[in-house]
Short mmCIF file of C-alpha atoms and ligand atoms in Angstrom, two decimals:
data_model
loop_
_atom_site.label_atom_id
_atom_site.label_comp_id
_atom_site.label_asym_id
_atom_site.label_seq_id
_atom_site.Cartn_x
_atom_site.Cartn_y
_atom_site.Cartn_z
CA MET A 30 -9.71 -23.54 8.94
CA THR A 31 -9.09 -22.98 5.16
CA GLN A 32 -9.54 -20.38 2.49
CA THR A 33 -13.22 -21.01 2.15
CA VAL A 34 -13.84 -19.95 5.72
CA TRP A 35 -11.42 -17.20 5.62
CA ALA A 36 -13.35 -15.79 2.47
CA ALA A 37 -16.77 -16.34 4.04
CA VAL A 38 -15.76 -14.30 7.10
CA ASP A 39 -14.51 -11.62 5.14
CA ASP A 40 -17.94 -11.62 3.28
CA TYR A 41 -19.75 -11.49 6.68
CA LEU A 42 -17.53 -8.78 8.04
CA GLU A 43 -17.77 -6.65 5.01
CA ASP A 44 -21.56 -6.95 4.80
CA LEU A 45 -21.62 -5.64 8.37
CA TYR A 46 -19.16 -2.81 8.24
CA VAL A 47 -17.71 -2.00 4.99
CA HIS A 48 -20.43 -0.59 2.84
CA SER A 49 -19.08 -0.46 -0.72
CA ASP A 50 -20.40 2.04 -3.15
CA SER A 51 -20.86 2.30 -6.97
CA VAL A 52 -17.48 4.07 -7.22
CA LEU A 53 -15.43 1.37 -5.47
CA GLU A 54 -17.51 -1.41 -7.30
CA SER A 55 -16.97 0.34 -10.61
CA ALA A 56 -13.18 0.58 -9.81
CA ILE A 57 -13.13 -3.22 -9.40
CA GLN A 58 -15.17 -3.96 -12.43
CA THR A 59 -13.22 -1.63 -14.76
CA SER A 60 -9.92 -2.98 -13.61
CA ALA A 61 -11.12 -6.45 -14.23
CA ALA A 62 -12.54 -5.81 -17.61
CA ALA A 63 -9.23 -4.20 -18.58
CA GLY A 64 -7.49 -7.39 -17.77
CA LEU A 65 -5.68 -6.10 -14.56
CA PRO A 66 -4.85 -8.74 -11.91
CA GLY A 67 -7.35 -8.82 -9.05
CA ILE A 68 -4.66 -8.24 -6.38
CA GLN A 69 -5.97 -5.04 -4.93
CA VAL A 70 -6.55 -4.75 -1.14
CA THR A 71 -9.86 -6.16 0.11
CA PRO A 72 -12.66 -3.83 1.08
CA SER A 73 -11.81 -4.48 4.88
CA GLN A 74 -8.10 -3.79 4.17
CA GLY A 75 -9.12 -0.74 2.13
CA MET A 76 -11.04 0.47 5.21
CA LEU A 77 -8.02 -0.09 7.23
CA LEU A 78 -5.83 2.05 5.04
CA HIS A 79 -8.66 4.84 5.37
CA ILE A 80 -8.88 4.76 9.09
CA LEU A 81 -5.00 4.86 9.35
CA ALA A 82 -4.88 7.84 6.90
CA ARG A 83 -7.53 9.58 9.15
CA MET A 84 -5.70 8.79 12.30
CA GLN A 85 -2.62 10.34 10.78
CA LYS A 86 -4.66 13.44 9.61
CA ALA A 87 -2.72 12.63 6.50
CA GLY A 88 -2.61 15.83 4.17
CA LYS A 89 0.01 14.11 2.00
CA ILE A 90 0.07 10.50 1.02
CA LEU A 91 2.52 8.46 -1.14
CA GLU A 92 1.50 5.21 -2.61
CA ILE A 93 4.01 2.82 -4.54
CA GLY A 94 1.82 0.60 -6.73
CA THR A 95 -1.42 1.93 -8.07
CA LEU A 96 -2.80 -0.93 -10.11
CA GLY A 97 -6.40 0.24 -10.92
CA GLY A 98 -6.53 2.86 -8.13
CA TYR A 99 -8.89 0.80 -5.76
CA SER A 100 -6.45 1.39 -2.63
CA THR A 101 -5.88 4.91 -3.94
CA ILE A 102 -9.45 5.64 -3.62
CA TRP A 103 -9.72 4.53 0.03
CA LEU A 104 -6.56 6.52 0.98
CA ALA A 105 -7.48 9.67 -0.94
CA ARG A 106 -11.07 9.70 0.58
CA ALA A 107 -9.36 10.33 3.91
CA LEU A 108 -7.75 13.39 2.65
CA PRO A 109 -8.72 16.82 4.00
CA GLU A 110 -9.66 19.78 1.75
CA GLY A 111 -6.23 20.67 -0.05
CA GLY A 112 -4.73 17.27 0.68
CA ARG A 113 -2.72 15.41 -2.06
CA LEU A 114 -1.89 11.81 -2.93
CA LEU A 115 0.91 10.79 -5.20
CA SER A 116 0.80 7.35 -6.62
CA LEU A 117 3.73 5.77 -8.44
CA GLU A 118 2.89 2.92 -11.11
CA ALA A 119 5.11 1.27 -13.51
CA GLU A 120 2.57 0.12 -16.15
CA PRO A 121 1.10 2.90 -18.26
CA SER A 122 -2.07 0.70 -18.85
CA HIS A 123 -2.55 0.32 -15.09
CA ALA A 124 -2.03 4.02 -14.67
CA ALA A 125 -4.67 4.63 -17.44
CA VAL A 126 -7.29 2.59 -15.69
CA ALA A 127 -6.46 4.23 -12.35
CA ARG A 128 -6.94 7.59 -13.57
CA ALA A 129 -10.29 7.07 -15.03
CA ASN A 130 -11.38 5.37 -11.73
CA LEU A 131 -10.13 8.42 -9.84
CA GLU A 132 -11.87 10.77 -12.15
CA ASN A 133 -14.98 8.72 -11.82
CA ALA A 134 -14.49 8.93 -7.88
CA GLY A 135 -14.14 12.72 -8.09
CA LEU A 136 -10.65 12.67 -6.83
CA SER A 137 -8.66 13.70 -9.93
CA GLY A 138 -8.11 17.11 -8.35
CA LYS A 139 -6.37 15.59 -5.32
CA VAL A 140 -4.54 12.59 -6.83
CA GLU A 141 -1.66 12.25 -9.25
CA VAL A 142 -0.62 9.02 -10.76
CA ARG A 143 2.77 9.15 -12.16
CA VAL A 144 4.11 6.57 -14.43
CA GLY A 145 7.50 4.93 -14.23
CA ARG A 146 9.40 2.44 -12.32
CA ALA A 147 9.34 3.62 -8.76
CA ILE A 148 13.06 3.23 -8.28
CA GLU A 149 13.45 5.71 -11.08
CA THR A 150 10.62 8.05 -10.16
CA LEU A 151 11.36 8.22 -6.29
CA PRO A 152 14.48 10.44 -6.70
CA GLY A 153 12.52 13.10 -8.50
CA VAL A 154 9.92 13.10 -5.72
CA ALA A 155 12.55 13.69 -3.08
CA GLU A 156 14.46 16.33 -5.27
CA ARG A 157 11.43 18.26 -6.00
CA GLY A 158 10.60 18.45 -2.16
CA GLU A 159 7.27 16.78 -2.64
CA GLY A 160 7.56 15.18 0.73
CA PRO A 161 7.48 14.71 3.57
CA PHE A 162 4.56 12.44 3.37
CA ASP A 163 2.26 11.66 6.63
CA LEU A 164 1.46 8.13 5.16
CA ILE A 165 3.25 6.05 2.56
CA PHE A 166 1.81 2.77 1.35
CA ILE A 167 4.25 0.34 -0.34
CA ASP A 168 2.51 -2.14 -2.47
CA ALA A 169 4.42 -2.55 -5.77
CA ASP A 170 7.07 -5.22 -6.82
CA LYS A 171 8.08 -7.17 -3.66
CA MET A 172 11.72 -7.67 -4.66
CA SER A 173 12.32 -3.99 -4.31
CA ILE A 174 10.63 -3.37 -0.87
CA ALA A 175 13.91 -2.65 0.89
CA GLU A 176 14.77 0.12 -1.68
CA TYR A 177 11.39 1.55 -1.39
CA PHE A 178 11.49 1.53 2.43
CA THR A 179 14.82 3.59 2.23
CA TRP A 180 13.00 6.26 0.12
CA ALA A 181 10.09 6.10 2.40
CA LEU A 182 12.18 6.99 5.37
CA ARG A 183 13.79 9.81 3.40
CA LEU A 184 10.42 11.14 2.53
CA SER A 185 9.03 10.91 5.99
CA ARG A 186 8.89 13.15 9.01
CA PRO A 187 8.60 12.36 12.71
CA GLY A 188 5.11 10.79 13.00
CA SER A 189 4.83 9.48 9.56
CA LEU A 190 3.42 5.98 9.11
CA ILE A 191 4.86 3.47 6.43
CA ILE A 192 2.51 0.59 5.60
CA VAL A 193 4.18 -2.20 3.59
CA ASP A 194 1.74 -4.95 2.05
CA ASN A 195 2.22 -8.63 1.38
CA VAL A 196 5.09 -9.33 3.77
CA VAL A 197 4.15 -12.79 5.09
CA ARG A 198 3.71 -14.60 1.73
CA LYS A 199 1.83 -17.65 3.02
CA GLY A 200 4.40 -18.11 5.59
CA ALA A 201 7.26 -18.35 3.19
CA VAL A 202 8.96 -15.38 4.72
CA ILE A 203 10.60 -17.53 7.30
CA ASP A 204 12.32 -19.71 4.55
CA ALA A 205 15.68 -18.25 4.32
CA GLN A 206 16.58 -20.46 1.42
CA SER A 207 13.53 -19.42 -0.72
CA ASP A 208 14.28 -18.98 -4.39
CA ASP A 209 11.13 -16.79 -4.67
CA PRO A 210 12.41 -13.14 -5.34
CA ALA A 211 9.40 -11.67 -3.46
CA VAL A 212 10.27 -13.60 -0.36
CA GLN A 213 13.92 -12.66 -0.70
CA GLY A 214 12.84 -8.89 -1.13
CA VAL A 215 10.54 -9.13 2.06
CA ARG A 216 13.53 -10.66 3.96
CA ARG A 217 15.98 -7.81 2.82
CA PHE A 218 13.36 -5.27 3.82
CA ASN A 219 12.91 -7.00 7.31
CA GLU A 220 16.81 -7.14 7.95
CA LEU A 221 16.87 -3.35 6.92
CA ALA A 222 13.91 -2.32 8.95
CA ALA A 223 15.19 -4.26 12.09
CA ALA A 224 18.45 -2.43 11.97
CA GLN A 225 16.89 1.10 11.44
CA ARG A 226 16.98 3.17 14.56
CA GLY A 227 14.23 5.59 15.50
CA VAL A 228 11.17 3.61 14.20
CA LEU A 229 8.58 1.26 15.73
CA ILE A 230 7.86 -1.68 13.71
CA THR A 231 5.15 -4.46 13.76
CA THR A 232 4.03 -7.07 11.21
CA ILE A 233 0.50 -8.43 11.61
CA GLN A 234 -0.23 -11.73 9.84
CA THR A 235 -3.68 -11.79 8.07
CA VAL A 236 -5.92 -14.24 6.45
CA GLY A 237 -8.97 -13.44 4.38
CA ARG A 238 -10.35 -13.53 0.80
CA LYS A 239 -6.69 -12.98 -0.59
CA GLY A 240 -5.34 -15.89 1.51
CA TYR A 241 -2.65 -16.05 4.05
CA ASP A 242 -0.41 -12.82 4.08
CA GLY A 243 0.40 -9.88 6.24
CA PHE A 244 1.32 -6.24 6.44
CA THR A 245 3.96 -4.19 8.24
CA LEU A 246 3.43 -0.96 10.08
CA VAL A 247 6.52 1.41 10.52
CA TYR A 248 5.93 4.40 12.68
CA VAL A 249 8.75 6.91 12.35
CA LEU A 250 9.54 8.59 15.80
CA GLY A 251 10.73 12.06 16.26
CA ASP A 252 14.31 11.18 16.65
CA ALA A 253 14.47 9.16 13.51
CA PRO A 254 17.65 9.96 11.51
CA ALA A 255 17.20 10.15 7.77
CA ALA A 256 18.07 7.00 6.10
N1 LIG B 28 -2.21 -0.77 -4.27
C1 LIG B 28 -3.12 -1.49 -5.33
C2 LIG B 28 -2.42 -2.90 -5.84
C3 LIG B 28 -1.05 -2.69 -6.48
S1 LIG B 28 -0.54 -4.27 -7.28
C4 LIG B 28 -4.49 -1.81 -4.65
O1 LIG B 28 -4.31 -2.21 -3.50
O2 LIG B 28 -5.40 -1.46 -5.21
C5 LIG B 28 1.14 -3.73 -7.64
C6 LIG B 28 1.25 -2.74 -8.69
O3 LIG B 28 2.51 -2.37 -8.65
C7 LIG B 28 0.83 -3.06 -10.16
O4 LIG B 28 -0.01 -2.14 -10.71
C8 LIG B 28 2.24 -3.07 -10.79
O5 LIG B 28 2.20 -2.80 -12.20
C9 LIG B 28 2.92 -2.12 -10.11
N2 LIG B 28 4.46 -2.21 -10.11
C10 LIG B 28 5.24 -3.25 -10.31
N3 LIG B 28 6.48 -2.97 -10.40
C11 LIG B 28 6.57 -1.61 -10.28
C12 LIG B 28 7.65 -0.75 -10.14
N4 LIG B 28 8.94 -1.22 -10.17
N5 LIG B 28 7.36 0.63 -9.91
C13 LIG B 28 6.12 0.96 -9.75
N6 LIG B 28 5.03 0.20 -9.85
C14 LIG B 28 5.32 -1.01 -10.07
C1 LIG B 29 0.34 -9.55 -5.52
C2 LIG B 29 0.58 -8.26 -5.22
C3 LIG B 29 -0.21 -7.58 -4.16
O1 LIG B 29 0.13 -6.26 -3.90
C4 LIG B 29 -0.97 -8.29 -3.39
O2 LIG B 29 -1.59 -7.62 -2.36
C5 LIG B 29 -1.23 -9.61 -3.73
C6 LIG B 29 -0.47 -10.29 -4.82
C7 LIG B 29 1.16 -10.19 -6.51
O3 LIG B 29 1.95 -9.54 -7.15
O4 LIG B 29 0.81 -11.46 -6.75
MG1 LIG B 30 -0.62 -5.66 -2.04
#
């Protein structure tokens, strides 16, 4: 079983279940036209984020890593009236594309894209009391996942859900000697998360159009101490 089959099955399943629309299609197209890398979540994964945000009844969502706003649209569409999403993005050009896509999606009133390296903007999010967030999606540079996870815990409440994308890396995650900074970043996150009390954690391996990877869910329990 190879990439060709995984992609064909994604096509089949998305044709059945995940009805795209002109807003989502346009977000992909404008992102590609602006030269952004096509590394956004797949439609099936976008729907998973959307379902999880609905299950959380998330009124406040934090995203780290906006790109062209494709995952942002899936998440923000789950917000209730008065809900807010804050998305952190290092690249001003990515943020500009995302803002245009969110405007086109009619979501500008609910979503803020904040430009800056997340490690520099997260302290301000905490200081201003913008949390706690009901759902946090970590999907930026992979070498900093451990630091983002620490901030995510600080910005959580009992019952918050933290989702971390791209944590299996074609299986390279099991290679302790890997010289790939992304693999080392995921491994540092795993060690930190494994030692964290008051959370439930699972990582699900995935295959599909984007290849072989996976995501981690961290559920913050009522007795979770702040990190
Ligand atoms: N969540 C998006 C994909 C994000 S791709 C989606 O699924 O649609 C990763 C993004 O993280 C890129 O736009 C990249 O510019 C951004 N990024 C990389 N390093 C970052 C950092 N230090 N702080 C904030 N964003 C960063
Ligand atoms: C990359 C980043 C992602 O968030 C992703 O889902 C896939 C690939 C990357 O940086 O290559
Ligand atoms: Mg990702």
